[in-house]
GROMACS .gro file of C-alpha atoms in nm:
model
  444
    1UNK     CA    1  -0.004  -0.008  -0.003
    2UNK     CA    2   0.150   0.328  -0.114
    3UNK     CA    3   0.219   0.571   0.185
    4UNK     CA    4  -0.008   0.876   0.144
    5UNK     CA    5   0.247   1.141   0.240
    6UNK     CA    6   0.468   1.030  -0.055
    7UNK     CA    7   0.197   1.034  -0.328
    8UNK     CA    8   0.327   1.276  -0.596
    9UNK     CA    9   0.628   1.214  -0.817
   10UNK     CA   10   0.810   1.446  -1.048
   11UNK     CA   11   1.062   1.372  -1.300
   12UNK     CA   12   1.358   1.560  -1.469
   13UNK     CA   13   1.553   1.401  -1.769
   14UNK     CA   14   1.892   1.505  -1.866
   15UNK     CA   15   2.066   1.389  -2.198
   16UNK     CA   16   1.942   1.169  -2.475
   17UNK     CA   17   1.621   1.061  -2.627
   18UNK     CA   18   1.682   0.714  -2.489
   19UNK     CA   19   1.675   0.865  -2.136
   20UNK     CA   20   1.331   1.037  -2.220
   21UNK     CA   21   1.190   0.697  -2.325
   22UNK     CA   22   1.314   0.538  -2.021
   23UNK     CA   23   1.179   0.822  -1.782
   24UNK     CA   24   0.837   0.797  -1.946
   25UNK     CA   25   0.837   0.421  -1.893
   26UNK     CA   26   0.928   0.460  -1.529
   27UNK     CA   27   0.669   0.712  -1.476
   28UNK     CA   28   0.399   0.487  -1.614
   29UNK     CA   29   0.518   0.213  -1.380
   30UNK     CA   30   0.480   0.445  -1.071
   31UNK     CA   31   0.154   0.569  -1.189
   32UNK     CA   32   0.028   0.207  -1.188
   33UNK     CA   33   0.170   0.166  -0.818
   34UNK     CA   34  -0.057   0.457  -0.699
   35UNK     CA   35   0.172   0.765  -0.752
   36UNK     CA   36   0.042   1.090  -0.908
   37UNK     CA   37   0.280   1.238  -1.162
   38UNK     CA   38   0.329   1.616  -1.141
   39UNK     CA   39   0.555   1.873  -1.308
   40UNK     CA   40   0.899   1.897  -1.187
   41UNK     CA   41   0.812   2.274  -1.125
   42UNK     CA   42   0.551   2.182  -0.866
   43UNK     CA   43   0.583   2.061  -0.514
   44UNK     CA   44   0.636   1.690  -0.521
   45UNK     CA   45   0.684   1.423  -0.249
   46UNK     CA   46   0.934   1.229  -0.469
   47UNK     CA   47   1.179   1.386  -0.736
   48UNK     CA   48   1.340   1.141  -0.976
   49UNK     CA   49   1.642   1.279  -1.182
   50UNK     CA   50   1.749   1.065  -1.475
   51UNK     CA   51   2.101   1.149  -1.559
   52UNK     CA   52   2.346   1.159  -1.831
   53UNK     CA   53   2.733   1.143  -1.814
   54UNK     CA   54   2.849   1.204  -2.165
   55UNK     CA   55   3.019   1.529  -2.058
   56UNK     CA   56   3.139   1.697  -1.740
   57UNK     CA   57   2.862   1.938  -1.778
   58UNK     CA   58   2.589   1.675  -1.741
   59UNK     CA   59   2.741   1.583  -1.395
   60UNK     CA   60   2.727   1.946  -1.282
   61UNK     CA   61   2.374   1.977  -1.411
   62UNK     CA   62   2.269   1.690  -1.185
   63UNK     CA   63   2.371   1.881  -0.875
   64UNK     CA   64   2.190   2.191  -0.986
   65UNK     CA   65   1.869   1.992  -1.042
   66UNK     CA   66   1.894   1.846  -0.688
   67UNK     CA   67   1.919   2.192  -0.543
   68UNK     CA   68   1.609   2.304  -0.755
   69UNK     CA   69   1.400   2.015  -0.610
   70UNK     CA   70   1.504   2.076  -0.272
   71UNK     CA   71   1.412   2.449  -0.299
   72UNK     CA   72   1.067   2.334  -0.408
   73UNK     CA   73   1.027   2.084  -0.122
   74UNK     CA   74   1.307   2.047   0.134
   75UNK     CA   75   1.143   1.728   0.265
   76UNK     CA   76   1.102   1.558  -0.072
   77UNK     CA   77   1.286   1.222  -0.140
   78UNK     CA   78   1.547   1.282  -0.410
   79UNK     CA   79   1.629   0.978  -0.634
   80UNK     CA   80   1.909   0.964  -0.892
   81UNK     CA   81   1.911   0.717  -1.169
   82UNK     CA   82   2.072   0.696  -1.522
   83UNK     CA   83   2.415   0.683  -1.659
   84UNK     CA   84   2.587   0.915  -1.389
   85UNK     CA   85   2.420   0.703  -1.119
   86UNK     CA   86   2.588   0.383  -1.270
   87UNK     CA   87   2.920   0.540  -1.318
   88UNK     CA   88   2.970   0.734  -0.993
   89UNK     CA   89   2.702   0.621  -0.748
   90UNK     CA   90   2.913   0.693  -0.436
   91UNK     CA   91   2.995   1.049  -0.555
   92UNK     CA   92   2.633   1.118  -0.607
   93UNK     CA   93   2.555   0.984  -0.263
   94UNK     CA   94   2.765   1.275  -0.120
   95UNK     CA   95   2.539   1.547  -0.291
   96UNK     CA   96   2.341   1.714  -0.003
   97UNK     CA   97   1.975   1.603  -0.017
   98UNK     CA   98   2.005   1.291  -0.228
   99UNK     CA   99   1.842   0.984  -0.068
  100UNK     CA  100   1.851   0.704  -0.327
  101UNK     CA  101   2.097   0.613  -0.606
  102UNK     CA  102   2.000   0.345  -0.858
  103UNK     CA  103   2.219   0.198  -1.128
  104UNK     CA  104   2.153   0.060  -1.480
  105UNK     CA  105   1.993  -0.264  -1.358
  106UNK     CA  106   1.804  -0.137  -1.065
  107UNK     CA  107   1.639   0.185  -1.212
  108UNK     CA  108   1.351  -0.005  -1.360
  109UNK     CA  109   1.237  -0.141  -1.021
  110UNK     CA  110   1.264   0.193  -0.853
  111UNK     CA  111   0.912   0.155  -0.694
  112UNK     CA  112   1.047  -0.140  -0.486
  113UNK     CA  113   1.314   0.098  -0.335
  114UNK     CA  114   1.112   0.406  -0.266
  115UNK     CA  115   0.810   0.254  -0.085
  116UNK     CA  116   0.966   0.251   0.257
  117UNK     CA  117   1.242   0.509   0.197
  118UNK     CA  118   1.249   0.789   0.446
  119UNK     CA  119   1.410   1.145   0.428
  120UNK     CA  120   1.722   1.206   0.626
  121UNK     CA  121   1.824   0.843   0.670
  122UNK     CA  122   2.142   0.712   0.531
  123UNK     CA  123   2.173   0.744   0.161
  124UNK     CA  124   2.066   0.416  -0.012
  125UNK     CA  125   2.298   0.315  -0.315
  126UNK     CA  126   2.206   0.019  -0.544
  127UNK     CA  127   2.430  -0.004  -0.821
  128UNK     CA  128   2.519  -0.325  -1.015
  129UNK     CA  129   2.845  -0.413  -1.196
  130UNK     CA  130   2.782  -0.297  -1.549
  131UNK     CA  131   2.834  -0.651  -1.684
  132UNK     CA  132   2.497  -0.740  -1.511
  133UNK     CA  133   2.304  -0.493  -1.727
  134UNK     CA  134   2.270  -0.756  -1.998
  135UNK     CA  135   1.908  -0.770  -2.034
  136UNK     CA  136   1.665  -0.537  -2.232
  137UNK     CA  137   1.375  -0.335  -2.078
  138UNK     CA  138   1.139  -0.199  -2.343
  139UNK     CA  139   1.061   0.170  -2.319
  140UNK     CA  140   0.883   0.442  -2.495
  141UNK     CA  141   0.775   0.797  -2.416
  142UNK     CA  142   0.413   0.900  -2.407
  143UNK     CA  143   0.240   1.220  -2.317
  144UNK     CA  144   0.554   1.456  -2.277
  145UNK     CA  145   0.601   1.544  -2.637
  146UNK     CA  146   0.418   1.547  -2.975
  147UNK     CA  147   0.646   1.278  -3.091
  148UNK     CA  148   0.717   0.947  -2.905
  149UNK     CA  149   1.077   0.803  -2.848
  150UNK     CA  150   1.070   0.430  -2.898
  151UNK     CA  151   1.376   0.246  -2.741
  152UNK     CA  152   1.481  -0.036  -2.979
  153UNK     CA  153   1.833  -0.096  -2.871
  154UNK     CA  154   2.047  -0.043  -2.562
  155UNK     CA  155   2.435  -0.067  -2.468
  156UNK     CA  156   2.721  -0.062  -2.697
  157UNK     CA  157   3.006  -0.319  -2.783
  158UNK     CA  158   3.221  -0.019  -2.936
  159UNK     CA  159   3.535   0.085  -2.746
  160UNK     CA  160   3.562   0.439  -2.854
  161UNK     CA  161   3.856   0.593  -2.635
  162UNK     CA  162   3.658   0.884  -2.514
  163UNK     CA  163   3.330   0.735  -2.422
  164UNK     CA  164   3.176   0.618  -2.096
  165UNK     CA  165   2.833   0.484  -2.233
  166UNK     CA  166   2.955   0.122  -2.256
  167UNK     CA  167   3.061   0.153  -1.884
  168UNK     CA  168   2.712   0.304  -1.792
  169UNK     CA  169   2.482   0.095  -1.999
  170UNK     CA  170   2.655  -0.229  -2.075
  171UNK     CA  171   2.660  -0.461  -2.392
  172UNK     CA  172   2.469  -0.407  -2.700
  173UNK     CA  173   2.130  -0.571  -2.684
  174UNK     CA  174   1.795  -0.516  -2.847
  175UNK     CA  175   1.416  -0.560  -2.816
  176UNK     CA  176   1.251  -0.843  -2.989
  177UNK     CA  177   1.105  -0.744  -3.331
  178UNK     CA  178   0.750  -0.852  -3.236
  179UNK     CA  179   0.769  -0.636  -2.919
  180UNK     CA  180   0.886  -0.315  -3.102
  181UNK     CA  181   0.600  -0.371  -3.362
  182UNK     CA  182   0.345  -0.399  -3.070
  183UNK     CA  183   0.480  -0.097  -2.887
  184UNK     CA  184   0.467   0.108  -3.209
  185UNK     CA  185   0.100   0.016  -3.264
  186UNK     CA  186   0.034   0.124  -2.908
  187UNK     CA  187   0.183   0.451  -2.956
  188UNK     CA  188  -0.025   0.513  -3.272
  189UNK     CA  189  -0.331   0.404  -3.111
  190UNK     CA  190  -0.278   0.691  -2.866
  191UNK     CA  191  -0.289   0.948  -3.146
  192UNK     CA  192   0.073   1.015  -3.169
  193UNK     CA  193   0.175   1.097  -3.523
  194UNK     CA  194   0.559   1.058  -3.512
  195UNK     CA  195   0.786   0.795  -3.365
  196UNK     CA  196   1.171   0.835  -3.322
  197UNK     CA  197   1.355   0.511  -3.301
  198UNK     CA  198   1.614   0.542  -3.036
  199UNK     CA  199   1.903   0.356  -2.859
  200UNK     CA  200   2.269   0.371  -2.793
  201UNK     CA  201   2.380   0.223  -3.119
  202UNK     CA  202   2.059   0.145  -3.312
  203UNK     CA  203   2.246   0.041  -3.637
  204UNK     CA  204   2.364  -0.255  -3.429
  205UNK     CA  205   2.005  -0.361  -3.378
  206UNK     CA  206   1.930  -0.737  -3.342
  207UNK     CA  207   2.188  -0.866  -3.082
  208UNK     CA  208   2.005  -1.067  -2.828
  209UNK     CA  209   2.016  -1.054  -2.435
  210UNK     CA  210   2.264  -1.201  -2.196
  211UNK     CA  211   2.567  -1.167  -2.403
  212UNK     CA  212   2.418  -1.335  -2.723
  213UNK     CA  213   2.602  -1.158  -3.000
  214UNK     CA  214   2.422  -1.318  -3.273
  215UNK     CA  215   2.197  -1.085  -3.474
  216UNK     CA  216   1.844  -1.230  -3.455
  217UNK     CA  217   1.723  -0.944  -3.697
  218UNK     CA  218   1.908  -0.654  -3.865
  219UNK     CA  219   1.829  -0.292  -3.857
  220UNK     CA  220   1.707  -0.300  -4.219
  221UNK     CA  221   1.462  -0.593  -4.129
  222UNK     CA  222   1.333  -0.374  -3.836
  223UNK     CA  223   1.248  -0.067  -4.055
  224UNK     CA  224   1.102  -0.302  -4.318
  225UNK     CA  225   0.861  -0.451  -4.058
  226UNK     CA  226   0.769  -0.111  -3.919
  227UNK     CA  227   0.701   0.027  -4.251
  228UNK     CA  228   0.419  -0.239  -4.270
  229UNK     CA  229   0.231  -0.116  -3.977
  230UNK     CA  230  -0.052   0.090  -4.124
  231UNK     CA  231  -0.128   0.272  -3.811
  232UNK     CA  232   0.193   0.472  -3.811
  233UNK     CA  233   0.215   0.794  -3.988
  234UNK     CA  234   0.587   0.859  -3.978
  235UNK     CA  235   0.904   0.742  -3.823
  236UNK     CA  236   1.227   0.922  -3.774
  237UNK     CA  237   1.561   0.745  -3.721
  238UNK     CA  238   1.778   0.887  -3.453
  239UNK     CA  239   2.154   0.889  -3.455
  240UNK     CA  240   2.309   0.600  -3.649
  241UNK     CA  241   2.666   0.518  -3.703
  242UNK     CA  242   2.807   0.584  -4.055
  243UNK     CA  243   2.968   0.219  -4.094
  244UNK     CA  244   2.622   0.071  -3.988
  245UNK     CA  245   2.429   0.308  -4.224
  246UNK     CA  246   2.418   0.074  -4.526
  247UNK     CA  247   2.315   0.152  -4.891
  248UNK     CA  248   2.012  -0.065  -4.839
  249UNK     CA  249   1.897   0.120  -4.545
  250UNK     CA  250   1.928   0.452  -4.723
  251UNK     CA  251   1.755   0.316  -5.042
  252UNK     CA  252   1.472   0.172  -4.834
  253UNK     CA  253   1.412   0.514  -4.655
  254UNK     CA  254   1.411   0.697  -4.985
  255UNK     CA  255   1.126   0.473  -5.118
  256UNK     CA  256   0.919   0.473  -4.792
  257UNK     CA  257   0.619   0.680  -4.729
  258UNK     CA  258   0.651   0.639  -4.355
  259UNK     CA  259   1.037   0.676  -4.288
  260UNK     CA  260   1.114   1.054  -4.306
  261UNK     CA  261   1.425   1.204  -4.500
  262UNK     CA  262   1.631   1.288  -4.191
  263UNK     CA  263   1.947   1.130  -4.085
  264UNK     CA  264   2.182   1.204  -3.780
  265UNK     CA  265   2.523   1.061  -3.844
  266UNK     CA  266   2.812   1.093  -3.580
  267UNK     CA  267   3.148   1.196  -3.726
  268UNK     CA  268   3.336   1.303  -3.419
  269UNK     CA  269   3.648   1.425  -3.621
  270UNK     CA  270   3.707   1.503  -3.982
  271UNK     CA  271   4.076   1.408  -3.932
  272UNK     CA  272   4.163   1.038  -4.002
  273UNK     CA  273   4.455   1.035  -3.742
  274UNK     CA  274   4.204   1.139  -3.472
  275UNK     CA  275   3.931   0.902  -3.593
  276UNK     CA  276   4.202   0.620  -3.521
  277UNK     CA  277   4.297   0.762  -3.193
  278UNK     CA  278   3.929   0.759  -3.094
  279UNK     CA  279   3.884   0.397  -3.233
  280UNK     CA  280   3.611   0.489  -3.454
  281UNK     CA  281   3.502   0.230  -3.709
  282UNK     CA  282   3.538   0.421  -4.019
  283UNK     CA  283   3.750   0.696  -4.166
  284UNK     CA  284   3.657   1.029  -4.346
  285UNK     CA  285   3.624   0.872  -4.702
  286UNK     CA  286   3.347   0.637  -4.582
  287UNK     CA  287   3.173   0.925  -4.408
  288UNK     CA  288   3.186   1.126  -4.730
  289UNK     CA  289   3.045   0.837  -4.922
  290UNK     CA  290   2.745   0.810  -4.684
  291UNK     CA  291   2.656   1.166  -4.720
  292UNK     CA  292   2.667   1.175  -5.089
  293UNK     CA  293   2.485   0.847  -5.111
  294UNK     CA  294   2.195   0.988  -4.913
  295UNK     CA  295   2.189   1.310  -5.142
  296UNK     CA  296   2.192   1.087  -5.457
  297UNK     CA  297   1.861   0.921  -5.363
  298UNK     CA  298   1.683   1.172  -5.134
  299UNK     CA  299   1.711   1.527  -5.268
  300UNK     CA  300   1.576   1.717  -4.980
  301UNK     CA  301   1.741   1.506  -4.704
  302UNK     CA  302   1.826   1.667  -4.373
  303UNK     CA  303   2.160   1.544  -4.239
  304UNK     CA  304   2.272   1.623  -3.884
  305UNK     CA  305   2.632   1.559  -3.768
  306UNK     CA  306   2.796   1.512  -3.416
  307UNK     CA  307   3.154   1.633  -3.384
  308UNK     CA  308   3.391   1.665  -3.093
  309UNK     CA  309   3.655   1.947  -3.049
  310UNK     CA  310   3.941   1.943  -2.831
  311UNK     CA  311   4.026   1.571  -2.834
  312UNK     CA  312   4.378   1.497  -2.720
  313UNK     CA  313   4.627   1.542  -3.008
  314UNK     CA  314   4.391   1.794  -3.199
  315UNK     CA  315   4.636   2.033  -3.322
  316UNK     CA  316   4.515   2.354  -3.491
  317UNK     CA  317   4.602   2.183  -3.825
  318UNK     CA  318   4.400   1.879  -3.745
  319UNK     CA  319   4.097   2.093  -3.624
  320UNK     CA  320   4.111   2.286  -3.940
  321UNK     CA  321   4.095   1.936  -4.131
  322UNK     CA  322   3.769   1.870  -3.949
  323UNK     CA  323   3.647   2.239  -4.008
  324UNK     CA  324   3.717   2.227  -4.381
  325UNK     CA  325   3.576   1.873  -4.410
  326UNK     CA  326   3.253   1.978  -4.267
  327UNK     CA  327   3.245   2.293  -4.455
  328UNK     CA  328   3.268   2.112  -4.787
  329UNK     CA  329   3.000   1.851  -4.706
  330UNK     CA  330   2.637   1.899  -4.796
  331UNK     CA  331   2.516   1.871  -4.425
  332UNK     CA  332   2.235   2.056  -4.259
  333UNK     CA  333   2.335   2.113  -3.901
  334UNK     CA  334   2.601   2.009  -3.627
  335UNK     CA  335   2.592   1.899  -3.276
  336UNK     CA  336   2.906   2.031  -3.135
  337UNK     CA  337   3.060   1.872  -2.809
  338UNK     CA  338   3.361   1.993  -2.632
  339UNK     CA  339   3.587   1.700  -2.521
  340UNK     CA  340   3.603   1.661  -2.149
  341UNK     CA  341   3.816   1.404  -1.959
  342UNK     CA  342   3.625   1.105  -1.834
  343UNK     CA  343   3.736   0.859  -1.586
  344UNK     CA  344   3.815   0.498  -1.681
  345UNK     CA  345   3.852   0.591  -2.050
  346UNK     CA  346   4.180   0.535  -2.271
  347UNK     CA  347   4.158   0.919  -2.377
  348UNK     CA  348   4.207   1.042  -2.028
  349UNK     CA  349   4.568   0.914  -2.031
  350UNK     CA  350   4.656   1.051  -2.368
  351UNK     CA  351   4.913   1.322  -2.389
  352UNK     CA  352   4.898   1.664  -2.599
  353UNK     CA  353   4.590   1.782  -2.427
  354UNK     CA  354   4.428   2.078  -2.575
  355UNK     CA  355   4.391   2.386  -2.346
  356UNK     CA  356   4.029   2.459  -2.245
  357UNK     CA  357   4.040   2.804  -2.396
  358UNK     CA  358   4.123   2.655  -2.730
  359UNK     CA  359   3.852   2.377  -2.695
  360UNK     CA  360   3.607   2.665  -2.623
  361UNK     CA  361   3.719   2.865  -2.928
  362UNK     CA  362   3.696   2.559  -3.165
  363UNK     CA  363   3.344   2.488  -3.027
  364UNK     CA  364   3.236   2.833  -3.104
  365UNK     CA  365   3.373   2.815  -3.460
  366UNK     CA  366   3.183   2.505  -3.543
  367UNK     CA  367   2.855   2.634  -3.385
  368UNK     CA  368   2.892   2.930  -3.614
  369UNK     CA  369   2.943   2.701  -3.916
  370UNK     CA  370   2.651   2.496  -3.797
  371UNK     CA  371   2.421   2.802  -3.806
  372UNK     CA  372   2.551   2.881  -4.165
  373UNK     CA  373   2.476   2.529  -4.275
  374UNK     CA  374   2.124   2.535  -4.114
  375UNK     CA  375   2.059   2.860  -4.271
  376UNK     CA  376   2.156   2.741  -4.621
  377UNK     CA  377   1.951   2.433  -4.591
  378UNK     CA  378   1.647   2.615  -4.481
  379UNK     CA  379   1.682   2.868  -4.775
  380UNK     CA  380   1.708   2.564  -5.007
  381UNK     CA  381   1.365   2.451  -4.897
  382UNK     CA  382   1.189   2.780  -4.951
  383UNK     CA  383   0.918   2.764  -5.220
  384UNK     CA  384   0.859   2.388  -5.158
  385UNK     CA  385   0.561   2.216  -5.013
  386UNK     CA  386   0.624   1.998  -4.705
  387UNK     CA  387   0.420   1.831  -4.434
  388UNK     CA  388   0.469   1.961  -4.072
  389UNK     CA  389   0.371   1.803  -3.732
  390UNK     CA  390   0.253   2.094  -3.522
  391UNK     CA  391   0.359   2.113  -3.154
  392UNK     CA  392   0.202   2.238  -2.842
  393UNK     CA  393   0.407   2.557  -2.772
  394UNK     CA  394   0.237   2.884  -2.803
  395UNK     CA  395   0.522   3.145  -2.817
  396UNK     CA  396   0.414   3.521  -2.867
  397UNK     CA  397   0.106   3.407  -3.070
  398UNK     CA  398   0.310   3.164  -3.295
  399UNK     CA  399   0.318   2.789  -3.298
  400UNK     CA  400   0.603   2.564  -3.418
  401UNK     CA  401   0.677   2.230  -3.563
  402UNK     CA  402   0.906   2.029  -3.792
  403UNK     CA  403   0.858   1.919  -4.152
  404UNK     CA  404   0.942   1.565  -4.248
  405UNK     CA  405   1.300   1.678  -4.335
  406UNK     CA  406   1.351   1.852  -4.006
  407UNK     CA  407   1.291   2.207  -4.102
  408UNK     CA  408   1.166   2.414  -3.807
  409UNK     CA  409   0.852   2.607  -3.911
  410UNK     CA  410   0.618   2.863  -3.761
  411UNK     CA  411   0.282   3.015  -3.820
  412UNK     CA  412   0.016   3.199  -3.615
  413UNK     CA  413  -0.105   2.978  -3.341
  414UNK     CA  414  -0.411   2.766  -3.398
  415UNK     CA  415  -0.483   2.518  -3.110
  416UNK     CA  416  -0.687   2.296  -3.355
  417UNK     CA  417  -0.376   2.218  -3.528
  418UNK     CA  418  -0.179   2.087  -3.230
  419UNK     CA  419  -0.050   1.731  -3.302
  420UNK     CA  420  -0.179   1.757  -3.660
  421UNK     CA  421   0.006   1.702  -3.980
  422UNK     CA  422  -0.048   1.972  -4.223
  423UNK     CA  423   0.070   2.021  -4.577
  424UNK     CA  424   0.218   2.378  -4.596
  425UNK     CA  425   0.405   2.609  -4.830
  426UNK     CA  426   0.757   2.716  -4.695
  427UNK     CA  427   0.748   3.091  -4.773
  428UNK     CA  428   1.037   3.273  -4.592
  429UNK     CA  429   1.288   3.290  -4.296
  430UNK     CA  430   1.184   3.491  -3.986
  431UNK     CA  431   1.411   3.688  -3.770
  432UNK     CA  432   1.473   3.371  -3.540
  433UNK     CA  433   1.602   3.151  -3.822
  434UNK     CA  434   1.270   2.958  -3.853
  435UNK     CA  435   1.069   2.927  -4.166
  436UNK     CA  436   0.742   3.101  -4.184
  437UNK     CA  437   0.469   2.886  -4.382
  438UNK     CA  438   0.111   2.899  -4.487
  439UNK     CA  439  -0.139   2.633  -4.573
  440UNK     CA  440  -0.120   2.499  -4.919
  441UNK     CA  441  -0.489   2.588  -4.949
  442UNK     CA  442  -0.379   2.957  -4.919
  443UNK     CA  443  -0.067   2.913  -5.124
  444UNK     CA  444  -0.250   2.830  -5.443
   0.00000   0.00000   0.00000
């Protein structure tokens, strides 16, 4: 029986789409146990913070969020889950106000840990060895956003020298194909128009649980089967490694009416020497081939890129290799990450560290390049007709959404259009860098 004084629960998610999918699933579990979910900006009896630890900033953000929760309710239970909780549980336990820390294996059983938890008692830490995180827990997000994030894969078998994710999430493993199809149908039945496939390394989809490395299915087979589910209106593929983005996948997306023309492909460096130091599984020539293959079969495709600046050994010359490589590629935007030293990674012991001031400078240069790329891509879409999924936000009388090829658009707010797909004419750029649109009915 749920203790009445600990009835309400609020969630805050830091990091990736995968974290959002898992937070939403955990929230549904707690609601079934009798909790009432409230906004993180409201007073709650329990605050659950789902953390990331890709960069040092994510760790610092966790501490800030804990303070915010305690300001709202000093007597609330503070529970930390996620990657940071798996990597550094005892470090988190020293943060003032934290009551419970759960690792990768334990977070999906959080209801069992908080039922009898009391404030101001000794901090409870339950964190398994990461090799015990070898099973798959299906997750998807519902209710928080216009689109749903559907988890199809977890963990990673790659050994990139800068990355802590395999230490936080364990080996690569996947959901059963039948389970994903069923969850996609459930999402669509709730009126959600767009599903985003997410995971740590989704191109590696198909590996079984408990260390089974045999692929039961491929990522291509996954999207082929999802494409046959009539209830789904559109599906977006989240980040996928260039070496796993095969021609067959690109060709299939090009012919699909459900999968949208948007790819996000990590690069990390445009310098082959650094890619080798990072232990990435491709070089720049393969990346270049992937980008041009996409554009050869999908004319208006949007392509996003992840890139890291300031990796050990990144001289000015090698950084400029990356800059020039990206400048010459037909890509649409960048996600720029500043390298930060992470414990228990190979890179933390590498020499030739880049000064922090230089890392910051290079980050800024690539963010400016990203804005130029995005602006050019948006301009290339003006005068075309696309389909936008309208979101809930009402900002100064305007509403916003994304086209199938990820152009952010706006028009005067109309509540009847929320969560609706509308065919629109892309008219002009506004002062904020979005594209103003009008209905195709008014356009002709």
